[in-house]
Structures are given as structure tokens and as C-alpha cells.
């Protein structure tokens, strides 16, 4: 009995004694690994895709990137790691020691102890080739893969920073961010029955274009749908991929021309336009770009557009016989229209008359209610966010600043 108790105590003490173990590898992103201040042989684990492979007689060099940084992490291993599976584009996991690099090209490198291929990639079939500069038009064919290129990686990072900066500016100015309804052609996760959105001539045509446009020249306005619960108050609707904010519109700066002046400038031009400029006809991109160049290739405000061109909610200037509304567009070099906005018609009787002439008073009584119950003078504008990115990045085609663009004959995702 005594011997059994002693044996039990010995077993308990043995089980509680610490066993020698290797320190587990700490998982790091490529960005964190590159930013390590004191790399002195810590065991780390990095996951990512191979951006380049260089095999020498006794040393293997890999550059690995996981999307957290434009810069890749250099992985160094001995020739025993060389494998046909280690190809450009494959995903892998590397464990090893993070050490200071002897090369001036990078501060640190990962000395590999273990390399495991997670996902194979046939480099010959992969649409993007190592050390080859692919045109944006070519990359556009592979929207699901092009984000793994440096060019799209850089564009998406600028897009992210621009989004954060805009939201930060308005938040700091006391605005509240809301999510407005969007047009969709999908019955999202069985949310409910879909119904068609019709394009009405005249009164609502321009407003409907505002709602549906992304790449406006490619959108088929007659076949879009809206999901139940997403019926909107037109005035507060969000352009797809556009930022809409209702604010008081300030007076345009000195560098502005009226729509009437703009049409006269276009008529007097020696340039041949695809669309002939006429008063009462909307300005096209070719007209907008010409006006910017005519004014010195700097941003220009165009104000006071014809009433018939604009949505019913824009404020009447009461300036007959050529009736105009208090609307403004900001035109910028290389893009054309970047901002569009107006003062809103806050006067009940003006709205009531315009709706009555169209026979829509009963259907849009809710809109009149917004003016009956405590309305105030106000305005709003919309910014083409993708056009803004085009402007600051110098990118010609809007499809190349949209993560997953949809356009005519191309809706891969």
C-alpha cells in the first residue's frame, strides 16, 4: 500500500514537469514581416503566392506576396527545396527564421526551414506571365485574377485610401453616413419577389439614369429590377458606385459658365463633334472635354441647365422664356463631368404643378409630403467616384478602376 502511494506521487510529479519544446512559429503577414524592426532569427510562418522563382546551384530564391503589401518578401532556401511545384502563381506556406538581409534591396528575408505548396498553379496556363507587362485591356478579360497583379493592386489601394479620406472628411464635418437602396437584377438569397423598374420619358428619365448608371454608356435601362424593401425616395437614392450627399449647395466659384454660354462656345468651335451641340440638348462627354480645354484645361463649373433636361426636383430659376434650373456640373480634364448637383425645389406649389402636368400627383403624394411638412431650402450633389479615380490616376477607361466591372457582352462575375 505504501509503495503504491509513493509510485502515484512520482507519476504525478513526472506528468507536471515541463517538457522541452520548440517555440511555435508566429504567423505573420508579408507586410508585418517586412516591417519587423529587429529581425534576429524569430521563427515565423508566412502564407502567400509566389511572385518570382529563381533557382541557383545551391540556393533557391522566392518572392512571396499575400496581398497585404505591394512589396514582396524574399524567401531564401537551399537547393533541396527546389521543386516543379514551386511555380509563379502557386500558393504556399513557408516556415523559417526571419533574419536581417545582407542585400540592400530589402531589410529582412525569410530563411526557409519548411516550404509547403498549398495550391498548385500551371504557370503556362496562368493568364499573367512573370516579368511581362500586360496591357489593362488584356487584364480586363480576367477580373477574377487581375487583382493579383501589381497594377490593379496599386489601383485598389488608392481606391481604398480615397474612400477612407472622403468618409473621414464628411464624418469630421458632422455628416452621418447611411446606406441607401441599390438597383439589383438578383433575387438576393431569396429575399423576395423581383419587379421591373420602368424608364419613364420626360419627368423621371434623367433621375432613373442617375440611379442605374455605373458605366452609363453600357447600362440597359429597360431591364433592371429592384428588390422589395428597396423602394427609394428618389431624391436620396445612391448611384451604383457613386456617393450621394444632400447638403446645401454653395454659390459656384468665379470659374463657371452657364449652360447657354457653353452651347455657344461649342457652336463656335471648329471641332467636328459626333453630337451636334444645340440649346436644350444634353452635353456629351466630347462636349465636356472640349469645354475644359477651352477654359485652359482646368476644372470648370457649368450652371443653369434647361429645365426639361433635368429631374423634376431641381429648383426652377424662373427665368423664361428659356426656362432653366439651379443645377451645376463640375467638369475636369481627361474625364468630363465629375460632380453633378442642384438646389432642390423646396416650394410646394412648384412641385405640385409639375407633378399635376404629368398626371403623377397621386402616385407621388409622398414626395409632396416632404415639402408639406417642414421642408427647408437645400441642395445635393453626386460625385462619380470611379471618375475621380480616373482623374487622379490618369487612367483612360473607367472599367480599369472598378474592381469587378460589368459592361456590354461582359458580365463574368
Short mmCIF file of C-alpha atoms in Angstrom, two decimals:
data_model
loop_
_atom_site.label_atom_id
_atom_site.label_comp_id
_atom_site.label_asym_id
_atom_site.label_seq_id
_atom_site.Cartn_x
_atom_site.Cartn_y
_atom_site.Cartn_z
CA UNK A 1 0.00 0.00 0.00
CA UNK A 2 2.79 2.37 0.96
CA UNK A 3 4.73 1.52 -2.20
CA UNK A 4 1.67 2.20 -4.39
CA UNK A 5 1.22 5.69 -2.87
CA UNK A 6 4.90 6.55 -3.49
CA UNK A 7 4.61 5.39 -7.10
CA UNK A 8 1.48 7.53 -7.62
CA UNK A 9 3.28 10.64 -6.26
CA UNK A 10 6.22 10.01 -8.60
CA UNK A 11 3.92 9.68 -11.62
CA UNK A 12 2.11 12.93 -10.70
CA UNK A 13 5.37 14.84 -10.39
CA UNK A 14 6.59 13.49 -13.71
CA UNK A 15 3.37 14.47 -15.50
CA UNK A 16 3.56 18.05 -14.19
CA UNK A 17 7.22 18.55 -15.13
CA UNK A 18 7.71 20.81 -18.21
CA UNK A 19 8.89 19.05 -21.38
CA UNK A 20 11.34 20.78 -23.70
CA UNK A 21 9.52 22.13 -26.80
CA UNK A 22 10.41 24.22 -29.86
CA UNK A 23 8.87 27.67 -29.88
CA UNK A 24 5.95 27.59 -32.34
CA UNK A 25 6.28 29.73 -35.46
CA UNK A 26 4.39 33.00 -35.26
CA UNK A 27 2.15 33.64 -38.26
CA UNK A 28 2.89 37.00 -39.91
CA UNK A 29 1.53 38.81 -42.93
CA UNK A 30 4.06 39.87 -45.54
CA UNK A 31 3.54 43.49 -44.53
CA UNK A 32 4.29 42.76 -40.87
CA UNK A 33 7.30 40.66 -41.78
CA UNK A 34 8.74 43.44 -43.94
CA UNK A 35 8.09 45.95 -41.18
CA UNK A 36 9.88 43.95 -38.47
CA UNK A 37 12.36 46.26 -36.75
CA UNK A 38 14.64 43.71 -35.08
CA UNK A 39 14.78 40.56 -37.18
CA UNK A 40 17.10 38.29 -35.23
CA UNK A 41 16.08 34.78 -36.18
CA UNK A 42 12.50 34.60 -34.86
CA UNK A 43 10.61 31.58 -36.15
CA UNK A 44 7.70 32.77 -38.28
CA UNK A 45 5.16 31.38 -40.73
CA UNK A 46 4.17 33.26 -43.89
CA UNK A 47 1.49 32.34 -46.42
CA UNK A 48 1.04 33.80 -49.88
CA UNK A 49 1.55 33.46 -53.62
CA UNK A 50 4.83 33.14 -55.46
CA UNK A 51 5.64 36.25 -57.48
CA UNK A 52 9.00 35.04 -58.73
CA UNK A 53 11.23 31.95 -58.57
CA UNK A 54 14.99 31.95 -59.03
CA UNK A 55 16.91 28.74 -58.56
CA UNK A 56 20.70 28.66 -58.40
CA UNK A 57 23.03 25.73 -57.93
CA UNK A 58 22.87 25.72 -54.12
CA UNK A 59 20.29 28.41 -53.27
CA UNK A 60 16.60 28.93 -54.05
CA UNK A 61 15.10 32.44 -54.02
CA UNK A 62 11.35 33.04 -53.87
CA UNK A 63 9.40 36.27 -53.68
CA UNK A 64 6.13 35.76 -51.83
CA UNK A 65 3.18 38.14 -51.55
CA UNK A 66 -0.12 37.74 -49.71
CA UNK A 67 -1.81 40.96 -50.83
CA UNK A 68 -1.06 42.86 -47.62
CA UNK A 69 1.76 44.82 -49.30
CA UNK A 70 2.83 45.78 -52.79
CA UNK A 71 6.34 44.73 -51.85
CA UNK A 72 7.09 41.01 -51.69
CA UNK A 73 9.06 39.12 -49.05
CA UNK A 74 12.19 37.33 -50.17
CA UNK A 75 12.41 33.71 -49.09
CA UNK A 76 15.81 32.00 -49.17
CA UNK A 77 16.22 28.23 -49.05
CA UNK A 78 18.79 25.62 -50.02
CA UNK A 79 18.56 23.67 -53.25
CA UNK A 80 16.75 20.77 -51.56
CA UNK A 81 13.56 22.86 -51.61
CA UNK A 82 13.65 23.23 -55.39
CA UNK A 83 10.54 21.59 -56.84
CA UNK A 84 8.48 21.67 -60.01
CA UNK A 85 5.50 22.64 -57.86
CA UNK A 86 7.16 25.92 -56.86
CA UNK A 87 5.93 27.94 -59.84
CA UNK A 88 4.85 31.52 -60.44
CA UNK A 89 1.30 31.95 -59.14
CA UNK A 90 1.11 28.96 -56.79
CA UNK A 91 0.12 29.47 -53.15
CA UNK A 92 2.33 28.17 -50.37
CA UNK A 93 3.20 28.29 -46.69
CA UNK A 94 6.76 28.94 -45.54
CA UNK A 95 8.14 28.45 -42.05
CA UNK A 96 11.58 29.64 -41.07
CA UNK A 97 13.69 32.30 -39.41
CA UNK A 98 13.18 35.98 -40.10
CA UNK A 99 16.66 37.47 -40.38
CA UNK A 100 18.28 40.69 -41.48
CA UNK A 101 19.04 40.57 -45.19
CA UNK A 102 22.59 41.10 -46.45
CA UNK A 103 21.16 42.67 -49.60
CA UNK A 104 20.43 46.40 -49.80
CA UNK A 105 17.22 45.69 -51.72
CA UNK A 106 15.34 44.57 -48.62
CA UNK A 107 15.71 44.90 -44.86
CA UNK A 108 14.72 41.35 -43.97
CA UNK A 109 14.38 37.95 -45.56
CA UNK A 110 12.92 34.62 -44.52
CA UNK A 111 15.38 31.76 -44.18
CA UNK A 112 13.19 28.77 -45.04
CA UNK A 113 13.07 25.66 -42.87
CA UNK A 114 9.88 24.25 -44.38
CA UNK A 115 8.04 25.03 -47.61
CA UNK A 116 4.63 23.54 -48.32
CA UNK A 117 2.69 24.11 -51.55
CA UNK A 118 -0.97 24.77 -50.73
CA UNK A 119 -2.35 25.32 -54.22
CA UNK A 120 -0.62 24.38 -57.47
CA UNK A 121 -0.55 26.75 -60.43
CA UNK A 122 0.22 25.81 -64.01
CA UNK A 123 2.43 28.74 -64.97
CA UNK A 124 1.95 28.07 -68.68
CA UNK A 125 -1.84 28.20 -68.43
CA UNK A 126 -1.91 31.11 -65.94
CA UNK A 127 -3.00 34.20 -67.96
CA UNK A 128 -0.41 36.50 -66.37
CA UNK A 129 3.23 35.81 -67.09
CA UNK A 130 6.26 36.51 -64.93
CA UNK A 131 8.14 39.73 -65.85
CA UNK A 132 5.61 40.62 -68.57
CA UNK A 133 3.80 43.97 -68.60
CA UNK A 134 0.22 43.22 -69.59
CA UNK A 135 -1.99 45.99 -71.06
CA UNK A 136 -5.01 46.99 -68.99
CA UNK A 137 -7.25 45.89 -71.85
CA UNK A 138 -5.82 42.37 -71.63
CA UNK A 139 -6.15 42.18 -67.85
CA UNK A 140 -9.77 43.28 -68.13
CA UNK A 141 -10.57 39.82 -69.53
CA UNK A 142 -9.69 38.26 -66.16
CA UNK A 143 -11.45 40.33 -63.48
CA UNK A 144 -11.23 37.42 -61.02
CA UNK A 145 -7.44 37.20 -61.31
CA UNK A 146 -6.19 40.68 -62.19
CA UNK A 147 -6.18 41.84 -58.55
CA UNK A 148 -3.09 39.66 -58.13
CA UNK A 149 -1.13 41.99 -60.42
CA UNK A 150 0.84 44.95 -59.09
CA UNK A 151 -1.05 47.44 -61.29
CA UNK A 152 -4.51 46.50 -60.01
CA UNK A 153 -3.12 46.08 -56.51
CA UNK A 154 -1.93 49.68 -56.61
CA UNK A 155 -5.21 50.96 -58.06
CA UNK A 156 -7.28 49.18 -55.43
CA UNK A 157 -5.09 50.59 -52.67
CA UNK A 158 -5.60 54.13 -53.97
CA UNK A 159 -9.33 53.41 -54.20
CA UNK A 160 -9.36 52.26 -50.58
CA UNK A 161 -7.45 55.32 -49.35
CA UNK A 162 -9.67 57.68 -51.35
CA UNK A 163 -12.82 56.09 -49.93
CA UNK A 164 -11.49 56.38 -46.38
CA UNK A 165 -10.41 60.01 -46.90
CA UNK A 166 -13.81 61.05 -48.28
CA UNK A 167 -15.71 59.38 -45.46
CA UNK A 168 -13.30 60.85 -42.90
CA UNK A 169 -13.79 64.35 -44.30
CA UNK A 170 -17.57 64.21 -44.09
CA UNK A 171 -17.53 62.49 -40.72
CA UNK A 172 -15.27 65.19 -39.32
CA UNK A 173 -17.67 67.76 -40.78
CA UNK A 174 -20.59 66.29 -38.83
CA UNK A 175 -22.31 64.26 -41.54
CA UNK A 176 -23.96 60.90 -40.92
CA UNK A 177 -23.24 58.00 -43.28
CA UNK A 178 -26.26 55.93 -44.36
CA UNK A 179 -26.72 53.01 -46.76
CA UNK A 180 -29.31 53.81 -49.41
CA UNK A 181 -31.12 51.27 -51.63
CA UNK A 182 -29.44 49.95 -54.76
CA UNK A 183 -30.81 48.59 -58.00
CA UNK A 184 -30.20 44.87 -58.47
CA UNK A 185 -31.17 42.24 -61.00
CA UNK A 186 -30.70 39.41 -58.50
CA UNK A 187 -33.14 37.92 -56.03
CA UNK A 188 -30.53 38.11 -53.30
CA UNK A 189 -30.62 34.92 -51.23
CA UNK A 190 -34.33 34.51 -51.85
CA UNK A 191 -35.15 37.87 -50.26
CA UNK A 192 -38.40 38.22 -52.15
CA UNK A 193 -40.12 38.68 -55.47
CA UNK A 194 -38.45 40.93 -58.04
CA UNK A 195 -40.30 43.51 -60.07
CA UNK A 196 -39.31 45.55 -63.07
CA UNK A 197 -38.30 49.21 -62.98
CA UNK A 198 -39.70 51.06 -65.99
CA UNK A 199 -37.99 54.05 -67.57
CA UNK A 200 -40.43 56.94 -67.81
CA UNK A 201 -39.98 59.52 -70.52
CA UNK A 202 -39.56 63.13 -69.54
CA UNK A 203 -40.14 63.62 -65.86
CA UNK A 204 -38.16 60.74 -64.38
CA UNK A 205 -35.86 59.75 -67.22
CA UNK A 206 -32.78 61.62 -66.02
CA UNK A 207 -33.32 60.58 -62.43
CA UNK A 208 -33.54 56.93 -63.45
CA UNK A 209 -30.25 57.21 -65.32
CA UNK A 210 -28.72 58.59 -62.13
CA UNK A 211 -29.83 55.55 -60.20
CA UNK A 212 -28.78 52.88 -62.65
CA UNK A 213 -25.56 54.19 -64.11
CA UNK A 214 -22.20 52.68 -63.36
CA UNK A 215 -20.62 52.67 -66.82
CA UNK A 216 -23.58 54.70 -68.11
CA UNK A 217 -22.92 54.08 -71.79
CA UNK A 218 -23.23 50.32 -71.25
CA UNK A 219 -26.27 50.07 -69.00
CA UNK A 220 -29.52 48.74 -70.46
CA UNK A 221 -32.01 50.89 -68.59
CA UNK A 222 -35.04 48.90 -69.63
CA UNK A 223 -34.20 45.63 -67.94
CA UNK A 224 -33.25 46.41 -64.36
CA UNK A 225 -35.07 45.28 -61.26
CA UNK A 226 -35.39 46.42 -57.72
CA UNK A 227 -35.85 44.09 -54.75
CA UNK A 228 -38.74 44.54 -52.31
CA UNK A 229 -37.92 46.74 -49.36
CA UNK A 230 -35.54 48.76 -51.52
CA UNK A 231 -38.06 51.19 -52.98
CA UNK A 232 -36.44 54.55 -52.65
CA UNK A 233 -37.18 58.16 -52.16
CA UNK A 234 -35.74 59.29 -55.48
CA UNK A 235 -34.07 62.35 -54.04
CA UNK A 236 -31.96 60.27 -51.65
CA UNK A 237 -31.04 57.43 -53.96
CA UNK A 238 -27.48 56.28 -54.45
CA UNK A 239 -25.85 55.86 -57.81
CA UNK A 240 -24.33 52.42 -58.11
CA UNK A 241 -20.72 53.03 -57.03
CA UNK A 242 -21.42 56.76 -56.66
CA UNK A 243 -21.54 58.81 -53.47
CA UNK A 244 -24.65 60.97 -53.00
CA UNK A 245 -24.84 63.53 -50.21
CA UNK A 246 -27.63 66.00 -49.52
CA UNK A 247 -26.05 69.28 -48.48
CA UNK A 248 -26.61 72.98 -49.05
CA UNK A 249 -25.09 73.86 -52.43
CA UNK A 250 -22.75 76.85 -52.23
CA UNK A 251 -22.58 79.51 -54.91
CA UNK A 252 -20.33 78.34 -57.78
CA UNK A 253 -16.90 79.99 -57.83
CA UNK A 254 -15.90 82.60 -60.38
CA UNK A 255 -14.62 79.94 -62.77
CA UNK A 256 -18.05 78.95 -64.07
CA UNK A 257 -20.06 79.29 -67.24
CA UNK A 258 -23.74 78.90 -67.86
CA UNK A 259 -25.14 76.09 -69.98
CA UNK A 260 -26.17 78.71 -72.55
CA UNK A 261 -22.61 80.07 -72.74
CA UNK A 262 -21.27 76.54 -73.02
CA UNK A 263 -23.50 75.79 -76.03
CA UNK A 264 -22.37 79.00 -77.75
CA UNK A 265 -18.70 78.08 -77.20
CA UNK A 266 -19.33 74.65 -78.71
CA UNK A 267 -21.21 76.07 -81.71
CA UNK A 268 -18.38 78.49 -82.48
CA UNK A 269 -15.77 75.75 -82.28
CA UNK A 270 -14.06 74.50 -85.42
CA UNK A 271 -14.01 70.97 -83.97
CA UNK A 272 -16.41 68.49 -85.55
CA UNK A 273 -18.48 66.76 -82.86
CA UNK A 274 -20.24 63.43 -83.17
CA UNK A 275 -23.27 65.02 -81.47
CA UNK A 276 -24.20 68.48 -82.76
CA UNK A 277 -24.43 70.96 -79.85
CA UNK A 278 -27.84 72.63 -79.59
CA UNK A 279 -29.60 74.50 -76.80
CA UNK A 280 -31.94 72.13 -75.00
CA UNK A 281 -29.81 69.05 -75.76
CA UNK A 282 -27.69 67.44 -73.05
CA UNK A 283 -23.92 67.85 -73.15
CA UNK A 284 -21.98 64.73 -74.12
CA UNK A 285 -18.53 63.67 -72.92
CA UNK A 286 -16.90 65.09 -76.06
CA UNK A 287 -18.52 68.47 -75.36
CA UNK A 288 -17.48 68.45 -71.71
CA UNK A 289 -13.86 67.61 -72.50
CA UNK A 290 -13.72 70.35 -75.13
CA UNK A 291 -15.09 72.94 -72.70
CA UNK A 292 -12.39 72.02 -70.17
CA UNK A 293 -9.67 72.50 -72.79
CA UNK A 294 -11.27 75.74 -74.00
CA UNK A 295 -11.15 77.14 -70.45
CA UNK A 296 -7.45 76.37 -70.00
CA UNK A 297 -7.55 72.66 -69.18
CA UNK A 298 -8.63 73.30 -65.60
CA UNK A 299 -11.81 72.32 -63.69
CA UNK A 300 -14.89 74.25 -64.84
CA UNK A 301 -18.41 74.59 -63.39
CA UNK A 302 -21.35 74.64 -65.82
CA UNK A 303 -24.53 76.03 -64.25
CA UNK A 304 -28.21 76.64 -65.02
CA UNK A 305 -29.24 73.77 -67.28
CA UNK A 306 -32.58 73.67 -69.20
CA UNK A 307 -35.45 72.55 -67.01
CA UNK A 308 -36.54 69.88 -69.49
CA UNK A 309 -33.15 68.15 -69.26
CA UNK A 310 -33.18 67.69 -65.52
CA UNK A 311 -35.18 65.72 -62.91
CA UNK A 312 -38.37 67.26 -61.58
CA UNK A 313 -36.90 68.00 -58.15
CA UNK A 314 -34.38 70.63 -59.30
CA UNK A 315 -35.21 74.24 -58.40
CA UNK A 316 -36.81 76.38 -61.10
CA UNK A 317 -34.83 79.57 -61.82
CA UNK A 318 -38.00 81.29 -63.11
CA UNK A 319 -36.00 82.84 -65.93
CA UNK A 320 -38.22 82.40 -69.00
CA UNK A 321 -38.51 82.20 -71.91
CA UNK A 322 -35.59 79.71 -71.75
CA UNK A 323 -36.56 78.02 -68.53
CA UNK A 324 -33.59 76.71 -66.51
CA UNK A 325 -32.96 75.10 -63.15
CA UNK A 326 -30.32 75.75 -60.47
CA UNK A 327 -28.15 72.83 -61.48
CA UNK A 328 -24.36 72.59 -61.63
CA UNK A 329 -21.85 70.14 -63.12
CA UNK A 330 -18.13 70.13 -62.39
CA UNK A 331 -16.06 69.25 -65.46
CA UNK A 332 -12.43 68.13 -65.06
CA UNK A 333 -9.58 67.40 -67.51
CA UNK A 334 -9.49 63.99 -69.16
CA UNK A 335 -12.80 62.84 -67.70
CA UNK A 336 -15.54 65.39 -68.28
CA UNK A 337 -18.29 65.51 -65.66
CA UNK A 338 -17.08 64.61 -62.17
CA UNK A 339 -19.76 66.17 -59.94
CA UNK A 340 -23.39 66.88 -60.64
CA UNK A 341 -25.77 68.64 -58.28
CA UNK A 342 -28.51 71.17 -57.82
CA UNK A 343 -30.61 73.17 -55.43
CA UNK A 344 -33.78 71.17 -54.69
CA UNK A 345 -37.24 72.53 -55.32
CA UNK A 346 -38.48 73.12 -51.79
CA UNK A 347 -41.55 75.16 -52.85
CA UNK A 348 -44.65 73.01 -52.61
CA UNK A 349 -46.71 74.70 -55.32
CA UNK A 350 -43.96 74.41 -57.94
CA UNK A 351 -43.65 70.68 -57.33
CA UNK A 352 -47.41 70.21 -57.24
CA UNK A 353 -47.80 71.93 -60.63
CA UNK A 354 -45.06 69.89 -62.27
CA UNK A 355 -46.44 66.60 -60.96
CA UNK A 356 -50.00 67.57 -61.93
CA UNK A 357 -48.94 68.31 -65.52
CA UNK A 358 -47.58 64.79 -65.73
CA UNK A 359 -50.59 63.17 -64.08
CA UNK A 360 -48.46 61.79 -61.24
CA UNK A 361 -49.74 63.74 -58.27
CA UNK A 362 -51.50 60.78 -56.64
CA UNK A 363 -48.64 58.35 -57.22
CA UNK A 364 -46.09 60.75 -55.79
CA UNK A 365 -48.03 62.31 -52.98
CA UNK A 366 -45.31 61.01 -50.66
CA UNK A 367 -42.84 63.32 -52.40
CA UNK A 368 -45.11 66.30 -51.95
CA UNK A 369 -45.39 65.39 -48.27
CA UNK A 370 -41.67 66.00 -47.95
CA UNK A 371 -42.42 69.63 -48.86
CA UNK A 372 -45.68 69.95 -46.91
CA UNK A 373 -44.20 69.04 -43.56
CA UNK A 374 -41.35 71.35 -42.65
CA UNK A 375 -39.21 71.49 -45.79
CA UNK A 376 -36.22 73.87 -45.95
CA UNK A 377 -34.07 75.20 -48.81
CA UNK A 378 -31.45 72.58 -49.52
CA UNK A 379 -29.37 71.01 -52.24
CA UNK A 380 -27.45 67.88 -53.09
CA UNK A 381 -24.74 66.58 -55.35
CA UNK A 382 -23.29 63.31 -56.55
CA UNK A 383 -19.66 62.51 -57.20
CA UNK A 384 -18.61 59.91 -59.76
CA UNK A 385 -16.14 58.09 -57.54
CA UNK A 386 -14.68 55.99 -60.36
CA UNK A 387 -14.30 59.13 -62.46
CA UNK A 388 -12.49 60.75 -59.56
CA UNK A 389 -10.05 57.83 -59.52
CA UNK A 390 -9.59 58.19 -63.27
CA UNK A 391 -8.80 61.85 -62.79
CA UNK A 392 -6.16 61.43 -60.07
CA UNK A 393 -4.58 58.30 -61.58
CA UNK A 394 -4.67 59.31 -65.25
CA UNK A 395 -6.47 56.11 -66.29
CA UNK A 396 -8.38 56.37 -69.56
CA UNK A 397 -11.02 53.67 -69.17
CA UNK A 398 -13.39 53.66 -66.20
CA UNK A 399 -13.51 49.85 -66.26
CA UNK A 400 -9.92 49.74 -65.00
CA UNK A 401 -10.70 51.47 -61.69
CA UNK A 402 -13.68 49.25 -60.83
CA UNK A 403 -12.79 46.00 -59.03
CA UNK A 404 -15.31 43.91 -60.97
CA UNK A 405 -16.70 45.94 -63.90
CA UNK A 406 -19.81 44.88 -65.78
CA UNK A 407 -20.36 46.13 -69.30
CA UNK A 408 -21.88 45.09 -72.62
CA UNK A 409 -21.04 41.46 -73.50
CA UNK A 410 -19.02 41.10 -70.31
CA UNK A 411 -20.63 40.08 -67.06
CA UNK A 412 -18.27 37.34 -65.95
CA UNK A 413 -18.88 37.85 -62.25
#
